[in-house]
Coordinates of C-alpha atoms and ligand atoms in Angstrom, one line a residue:
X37 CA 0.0 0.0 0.0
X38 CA 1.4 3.7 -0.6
X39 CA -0.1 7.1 0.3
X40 CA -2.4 7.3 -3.3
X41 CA -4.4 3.7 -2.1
X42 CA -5.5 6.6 1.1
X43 CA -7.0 9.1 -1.0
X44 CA -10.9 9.6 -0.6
X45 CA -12.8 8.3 -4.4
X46 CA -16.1 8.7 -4.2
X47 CA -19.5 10.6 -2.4
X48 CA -22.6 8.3 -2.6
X49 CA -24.1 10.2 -0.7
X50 CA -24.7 13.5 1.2
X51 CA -23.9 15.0 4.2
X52 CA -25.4 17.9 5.4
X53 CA -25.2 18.2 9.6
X54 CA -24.9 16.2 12.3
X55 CA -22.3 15.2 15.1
X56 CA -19.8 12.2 15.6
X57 CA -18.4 11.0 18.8
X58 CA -14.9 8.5 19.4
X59 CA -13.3 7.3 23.0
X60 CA -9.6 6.6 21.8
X61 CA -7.0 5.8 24.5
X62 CA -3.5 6.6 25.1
X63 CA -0.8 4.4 24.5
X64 CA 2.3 3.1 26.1
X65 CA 5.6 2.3 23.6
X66 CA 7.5 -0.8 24.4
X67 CA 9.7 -0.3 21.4
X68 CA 10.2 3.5 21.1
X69 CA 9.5 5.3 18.1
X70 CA 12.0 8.4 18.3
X71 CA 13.1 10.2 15.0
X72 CA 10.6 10.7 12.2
X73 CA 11.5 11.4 8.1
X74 CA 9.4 13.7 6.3
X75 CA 5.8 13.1 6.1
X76 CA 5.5 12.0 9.4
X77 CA 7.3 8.5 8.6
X78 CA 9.5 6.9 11.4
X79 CA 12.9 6.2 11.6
X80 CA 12.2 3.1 13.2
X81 CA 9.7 0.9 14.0
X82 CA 7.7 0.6 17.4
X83 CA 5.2 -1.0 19.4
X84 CA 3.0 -0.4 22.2
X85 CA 0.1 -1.7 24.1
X86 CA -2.8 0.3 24.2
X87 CA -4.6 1.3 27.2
X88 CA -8.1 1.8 28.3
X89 CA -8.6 4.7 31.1
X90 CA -6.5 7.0 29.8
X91 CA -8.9 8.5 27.1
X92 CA -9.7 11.4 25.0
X93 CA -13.5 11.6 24.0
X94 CA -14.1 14.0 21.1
X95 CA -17.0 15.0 19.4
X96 CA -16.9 16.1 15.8
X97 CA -19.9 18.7 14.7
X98 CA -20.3 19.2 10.8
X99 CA -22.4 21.9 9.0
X100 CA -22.3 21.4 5.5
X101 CA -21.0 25.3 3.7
X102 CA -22.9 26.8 1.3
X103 CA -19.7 27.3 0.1
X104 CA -16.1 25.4 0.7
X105 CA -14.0 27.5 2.4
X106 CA -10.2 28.4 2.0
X107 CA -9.7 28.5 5.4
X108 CA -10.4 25.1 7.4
X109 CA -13.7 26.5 9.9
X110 CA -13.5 24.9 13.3
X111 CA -13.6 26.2 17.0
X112 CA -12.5 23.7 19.9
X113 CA -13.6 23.1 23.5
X114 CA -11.8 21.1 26.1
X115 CA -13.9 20.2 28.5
X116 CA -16.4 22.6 27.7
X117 CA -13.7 25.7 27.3
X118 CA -12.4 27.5 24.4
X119 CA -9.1 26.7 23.6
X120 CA -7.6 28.3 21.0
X121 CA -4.1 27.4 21.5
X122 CA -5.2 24.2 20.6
X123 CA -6.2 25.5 17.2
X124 CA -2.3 25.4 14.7
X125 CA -2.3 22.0 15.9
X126 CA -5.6 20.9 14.7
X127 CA -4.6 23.4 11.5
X128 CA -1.5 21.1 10.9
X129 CA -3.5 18.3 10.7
X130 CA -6.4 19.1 8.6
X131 CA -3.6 20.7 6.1
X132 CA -1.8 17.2 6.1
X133 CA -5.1 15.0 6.1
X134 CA -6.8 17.0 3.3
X135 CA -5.2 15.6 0.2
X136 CA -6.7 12.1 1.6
X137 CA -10.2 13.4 3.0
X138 CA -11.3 17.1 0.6
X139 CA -14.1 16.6 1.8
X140 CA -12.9 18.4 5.4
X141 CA -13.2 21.9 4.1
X142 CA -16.9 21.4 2.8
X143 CA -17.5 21.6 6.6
X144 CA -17.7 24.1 9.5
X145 CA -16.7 22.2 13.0
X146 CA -16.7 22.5 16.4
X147 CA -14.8 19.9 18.1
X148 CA -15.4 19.3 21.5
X149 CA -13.1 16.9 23.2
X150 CA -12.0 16.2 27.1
X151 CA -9.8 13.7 29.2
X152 CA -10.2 11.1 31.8
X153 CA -6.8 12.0 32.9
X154 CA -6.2 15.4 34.4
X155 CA -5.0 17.7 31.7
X156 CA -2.0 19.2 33.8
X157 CA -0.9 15.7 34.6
X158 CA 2.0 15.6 32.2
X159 CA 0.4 12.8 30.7
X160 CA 0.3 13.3 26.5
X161 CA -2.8 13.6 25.3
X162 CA -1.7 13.8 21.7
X163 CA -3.0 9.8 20.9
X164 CA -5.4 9.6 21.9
X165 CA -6.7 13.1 20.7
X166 CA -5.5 13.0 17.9
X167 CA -6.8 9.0 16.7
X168 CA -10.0 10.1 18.1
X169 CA -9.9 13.1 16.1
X170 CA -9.1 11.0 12.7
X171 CA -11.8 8.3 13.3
X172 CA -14.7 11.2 13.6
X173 CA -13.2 12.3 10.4
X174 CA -13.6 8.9 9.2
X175 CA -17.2 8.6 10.0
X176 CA -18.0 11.4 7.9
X177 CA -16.1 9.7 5.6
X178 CA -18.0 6.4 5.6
X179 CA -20.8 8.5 5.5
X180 CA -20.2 10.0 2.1
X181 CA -18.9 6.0 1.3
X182 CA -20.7 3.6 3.0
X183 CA -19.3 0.7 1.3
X184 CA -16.1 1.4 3.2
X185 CA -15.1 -1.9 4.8
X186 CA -14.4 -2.2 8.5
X187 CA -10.3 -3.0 7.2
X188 CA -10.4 -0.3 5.2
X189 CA -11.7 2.1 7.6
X190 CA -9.6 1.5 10.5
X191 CA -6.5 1.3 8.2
X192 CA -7.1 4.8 7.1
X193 CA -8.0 6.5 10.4
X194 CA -4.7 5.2 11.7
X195 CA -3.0 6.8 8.3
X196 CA -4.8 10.4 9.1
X197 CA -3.9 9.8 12.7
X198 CA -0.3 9.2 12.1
X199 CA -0.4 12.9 10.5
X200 CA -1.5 14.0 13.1
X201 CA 0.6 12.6 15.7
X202 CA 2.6 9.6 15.1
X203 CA 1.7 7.6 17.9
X204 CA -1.6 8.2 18.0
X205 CA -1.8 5.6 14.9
X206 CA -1.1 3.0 17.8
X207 CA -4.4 4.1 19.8
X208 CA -7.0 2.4 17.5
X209 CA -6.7 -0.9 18.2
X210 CA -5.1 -3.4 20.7
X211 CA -3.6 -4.7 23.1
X212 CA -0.6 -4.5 20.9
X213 CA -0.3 -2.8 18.4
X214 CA 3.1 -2.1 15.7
X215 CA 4.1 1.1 13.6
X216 CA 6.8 0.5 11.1
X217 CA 8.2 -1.4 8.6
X218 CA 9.6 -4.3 10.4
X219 CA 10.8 -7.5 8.1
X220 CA 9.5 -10.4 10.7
X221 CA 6.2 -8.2 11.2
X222 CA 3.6 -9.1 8.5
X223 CA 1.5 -6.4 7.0
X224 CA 3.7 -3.9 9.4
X225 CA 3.9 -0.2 7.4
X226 CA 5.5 3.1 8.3
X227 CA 2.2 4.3 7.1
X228 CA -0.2 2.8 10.0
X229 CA -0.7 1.1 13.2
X230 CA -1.2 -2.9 12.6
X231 CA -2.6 -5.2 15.7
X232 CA 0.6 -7.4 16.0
X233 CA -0.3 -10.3 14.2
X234 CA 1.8 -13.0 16.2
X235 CA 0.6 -15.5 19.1
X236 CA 0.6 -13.6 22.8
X237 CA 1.4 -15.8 25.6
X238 CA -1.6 -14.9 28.7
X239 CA 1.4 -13.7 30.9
X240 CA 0.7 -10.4 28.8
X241 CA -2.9 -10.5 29.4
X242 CA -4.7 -7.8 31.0
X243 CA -0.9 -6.6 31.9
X244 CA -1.3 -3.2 34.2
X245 CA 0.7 -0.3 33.5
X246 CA 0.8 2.3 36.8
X247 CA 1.3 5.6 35.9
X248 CA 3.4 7.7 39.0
X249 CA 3.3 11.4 37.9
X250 CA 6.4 12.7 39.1
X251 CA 6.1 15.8 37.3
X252 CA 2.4 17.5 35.8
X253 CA 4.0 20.7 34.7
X254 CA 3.9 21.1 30.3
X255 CA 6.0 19.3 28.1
X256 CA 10.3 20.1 28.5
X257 CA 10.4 19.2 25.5
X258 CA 7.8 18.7 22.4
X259 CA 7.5 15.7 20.6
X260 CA 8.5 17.6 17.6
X261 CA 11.7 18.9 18.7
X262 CA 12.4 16.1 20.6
X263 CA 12.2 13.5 17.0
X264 CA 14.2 16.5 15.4
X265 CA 17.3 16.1 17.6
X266 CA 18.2 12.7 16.3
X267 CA 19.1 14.5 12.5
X268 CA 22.5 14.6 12.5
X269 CA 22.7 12.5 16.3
X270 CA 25.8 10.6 16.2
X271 CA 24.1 7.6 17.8
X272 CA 21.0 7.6 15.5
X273 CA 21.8 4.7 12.9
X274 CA 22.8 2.2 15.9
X275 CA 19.5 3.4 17.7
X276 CA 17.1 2.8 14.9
X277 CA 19.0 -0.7 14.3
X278 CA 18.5 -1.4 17.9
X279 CA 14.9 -0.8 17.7
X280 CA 14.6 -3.1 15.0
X281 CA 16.4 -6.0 16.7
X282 CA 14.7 -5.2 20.5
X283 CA 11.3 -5.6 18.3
X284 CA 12.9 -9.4 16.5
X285 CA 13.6 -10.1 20.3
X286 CA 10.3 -9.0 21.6
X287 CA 8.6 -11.5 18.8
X288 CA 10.0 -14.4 20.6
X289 CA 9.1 -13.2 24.1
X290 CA 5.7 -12.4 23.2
X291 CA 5.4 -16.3 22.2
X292 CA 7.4 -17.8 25.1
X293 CA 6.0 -15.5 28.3
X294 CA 9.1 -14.8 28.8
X295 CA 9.2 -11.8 31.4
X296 CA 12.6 -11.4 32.9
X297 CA 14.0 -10.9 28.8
X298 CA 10.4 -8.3 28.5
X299 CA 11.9 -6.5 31.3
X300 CA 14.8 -5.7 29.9
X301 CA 14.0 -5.1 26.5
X302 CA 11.5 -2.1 28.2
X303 CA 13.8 -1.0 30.4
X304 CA 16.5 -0.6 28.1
X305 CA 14.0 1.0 25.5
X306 CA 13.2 3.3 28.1
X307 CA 16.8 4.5 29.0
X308 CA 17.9 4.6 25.9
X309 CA 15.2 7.3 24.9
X310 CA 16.8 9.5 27.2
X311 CA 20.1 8.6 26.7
X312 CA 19.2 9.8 23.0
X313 CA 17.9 13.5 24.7
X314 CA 20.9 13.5 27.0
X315 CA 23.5 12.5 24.1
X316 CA 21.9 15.3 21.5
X317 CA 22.9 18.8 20.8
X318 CA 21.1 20.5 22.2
X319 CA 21.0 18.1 25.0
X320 CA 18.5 17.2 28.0
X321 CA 17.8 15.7 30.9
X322 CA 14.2 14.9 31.1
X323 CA 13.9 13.0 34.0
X324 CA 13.8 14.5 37.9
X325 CA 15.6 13.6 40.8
X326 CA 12.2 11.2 42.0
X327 CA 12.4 9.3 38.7
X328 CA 15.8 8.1 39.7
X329 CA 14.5 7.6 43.0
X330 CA 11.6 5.2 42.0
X331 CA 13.6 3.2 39.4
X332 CA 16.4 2.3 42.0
X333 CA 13.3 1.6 44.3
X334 CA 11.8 -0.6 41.8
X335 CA 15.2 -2.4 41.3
X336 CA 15.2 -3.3 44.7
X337 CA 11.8 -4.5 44.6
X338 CA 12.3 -6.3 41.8
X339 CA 15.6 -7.8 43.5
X340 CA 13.9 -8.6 47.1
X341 CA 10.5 -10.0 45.9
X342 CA 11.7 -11.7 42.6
X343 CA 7.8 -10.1 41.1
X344 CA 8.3 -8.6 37.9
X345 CA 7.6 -5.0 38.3
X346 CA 9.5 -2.8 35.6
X347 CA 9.0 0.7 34.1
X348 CA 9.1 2.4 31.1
X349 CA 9.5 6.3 30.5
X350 CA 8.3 8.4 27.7
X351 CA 9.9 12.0 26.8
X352 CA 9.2 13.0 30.4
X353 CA 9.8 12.6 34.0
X354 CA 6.6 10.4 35.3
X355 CA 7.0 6.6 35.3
X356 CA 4.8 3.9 33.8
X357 CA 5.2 0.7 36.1
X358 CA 4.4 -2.1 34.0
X359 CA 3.4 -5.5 35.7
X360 CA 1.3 -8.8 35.5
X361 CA -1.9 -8.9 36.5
X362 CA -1.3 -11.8 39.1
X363 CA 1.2 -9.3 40.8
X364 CA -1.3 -6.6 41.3
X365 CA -1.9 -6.9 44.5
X366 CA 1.8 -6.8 45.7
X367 CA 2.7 -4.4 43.2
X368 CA -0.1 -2.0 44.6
X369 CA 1.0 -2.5 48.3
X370 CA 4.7 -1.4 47.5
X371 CA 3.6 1.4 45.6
X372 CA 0.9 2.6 48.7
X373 CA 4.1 2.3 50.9
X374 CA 7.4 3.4 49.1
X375 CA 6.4 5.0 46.0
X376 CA 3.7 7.4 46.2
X377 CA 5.8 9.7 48.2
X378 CA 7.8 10.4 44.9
X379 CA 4.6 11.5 43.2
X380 CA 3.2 15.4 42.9
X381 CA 0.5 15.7 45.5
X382 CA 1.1 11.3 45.8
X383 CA -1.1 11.4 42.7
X384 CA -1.0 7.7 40.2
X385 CA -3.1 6.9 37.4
X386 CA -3.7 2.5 37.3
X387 CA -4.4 1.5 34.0
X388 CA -4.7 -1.8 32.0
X389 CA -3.7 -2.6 28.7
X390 CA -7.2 -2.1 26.4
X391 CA -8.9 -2.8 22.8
X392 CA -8.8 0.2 21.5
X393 CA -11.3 3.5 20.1
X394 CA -14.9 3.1 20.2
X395 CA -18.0 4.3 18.7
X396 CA -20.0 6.8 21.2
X397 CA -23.5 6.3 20.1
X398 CA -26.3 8.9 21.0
Ligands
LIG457 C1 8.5 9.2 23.4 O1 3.9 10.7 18.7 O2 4.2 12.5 20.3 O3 6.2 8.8 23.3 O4 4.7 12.4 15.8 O5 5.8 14.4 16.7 O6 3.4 13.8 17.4 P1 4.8 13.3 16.9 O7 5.4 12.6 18.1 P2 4.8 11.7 19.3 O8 6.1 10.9 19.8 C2 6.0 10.0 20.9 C3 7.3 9.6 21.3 C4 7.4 8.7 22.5 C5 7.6 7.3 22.2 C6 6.5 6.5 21.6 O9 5.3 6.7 21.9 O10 6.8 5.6 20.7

């Protein structure tokens, strides 16, 4: 498949108002995708499982102009606010997105959108905004088409939300789900989020993912500067390789159950990320003095109790403590006792590895 297969081919039928609502989740990267190309294509492939509390819910209203406009016509709400600022990024997208949907600028929209997860909780809310975002686009767009297959649909809302944000084409479907040309990954594409297609041993069922928010305050960093530090980054070509093999390795792990080799593919995934911010010009260190604290903590844990607690990081300072379900209850205890004291106002999100968007209906 290339970018023409994405491009919208015929109305049979019209569209003249109405309103679309998607839940999408967040997800959390195993595999790390850090470093794009142009178009929004990544320098190596990732994976993630996708959860299910940490949601965006957006509603899409359309009203059909008499004329198309030049200018794409949308306001946005977050949690029943006007938020402007939020309005070049949603710009960005429908620019990028148009080629594939022209419909979009038949429309005036008012987006509405809000969060299960606090907004100021330093948790990225790009994914699953963004995927929700694509897929109400999409059900205009099977609308307009309705002999748009179930495939074909989710494989092109993951291609519009990749424009938007790249990992938000993770946050469709689950619990696992690829992005990325990988050569032992059948049907995997640097154009869209496939559900990995290989057997998943029940160790990884249901697996939690605690998230410790060490820090709520915006961003350091943004994604986009972040991805462009690794032009020109002297480790890139042995990082993207390494991403490719951690993914081979994963393959079998996946299969076996095997959790102490999981562990320390995530780990490493995780510490390599910010190795990468830490080794780049400009360089940074996005972790805080608690993040430090709870991975030795969790080290020791892991060391004393032989459980199989580990964490991952994404471009920030909060920790996602990733676990078996059958260790919950230990898991839960330790954090209660030692690790909660590391957290803003003691404040951690539990969340479980999910299926993916859904369909609001009225
Ligand atoms: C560290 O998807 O936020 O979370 O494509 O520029 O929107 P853009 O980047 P984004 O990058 C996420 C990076 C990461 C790792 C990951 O989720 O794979």
């Amino acid at each position: 498949m290339n970018n023409k297969s994405f491009v919208f081919k015929t109305i049979e039928s019209s569209l003249e108002k109405g309103k679309i609502t998607w839940e999408s989740p967040s997800n959390i990267a195993l595999v790390k995708y850090w470093g794009k190309k142009e178009n929004q294509i990544p320098a190596n492939p990732s994976i993630s499982f996708t959860l299910s509390n940490c949601k965006t819910t957006t509603t899409l209203h359309y009203t059909k102009l008499e004329v198309p406009s030049k200018e794409y016509q949308f306001s946005v709400f977050l949690e029943g606010e006007q938020k402007d600022d939020f309005k070049p990024k949603i710009n960005t997208f429908f620019k990028r997105i148009e080629q594939y949907v022209p419909f979009i600028k038949e429309y005036a929209y008012k987006i509405e959108t809000s969060n299960s997860f606090p907004h100021s909780s330093g948790i990225a809310s790009s994914a699953s905004g963004m995927s929700a975002l694509a897929l109400c686009i999409m059900s205009m767009e099977k609308e307009l088409n309705p002999n748009l297959t179930q495939e074909e649909f989710i494989k092109k809302a993951s291609f519009l939300a990749r424009l938007g944000s790249g990992s938000a084409c993770r946050s469709l479907e689950g619990d696992l789900v690829c992005w990325g040309a990988h050569k032992e990954i059948t049907g995997s594409s640097d154009l869209f989020g496939v559900k990995y297609p290989f057997e998943v041993h029940s160790n990884f069922k249901n697996y939690q993912d605690t998230i410790l928010l060490v820090d709520k305050g915006e961003k350091q960093v943004s994604s986009t500067v972040g991805h462009n530090l690794m032009h020109n980054h002297p480790y890139a070509d042995n990082r993207f390789n390494q991403a490719h093999d951690n993914l081979s390795k994963l393959i079998h792990v996946f299969k076996s159950g095997d959790l102490k080799a999981f562990i320390e593919i995530v780990e490493s995934e995780a510490l390599t990320l910010h190795a990468m911010m830490m080794t780049s010009l400009p360089y940074f260190i996005l972790m805080k003095p608690n993040t430090l604290e709870i991975i030795n903590k969790i080290w020791a844990f892991r060391q004393q109790t032989g459980l199989h607690l580990c964490f991952t990081l994404d471009a920030g300072a909060n920790v996602h403590l990733l676990y078996p379900e059958v260790e919950k209850e230990e898991v839960l205890a330790f954090i209660n006792s030692e690790l909660v004291g590391y957290c803003q106002n003691e404040h951690y999100i539990c969340d479980t590895v999910g299926f993916g968007a859904q369909l609001i209906k009225d």
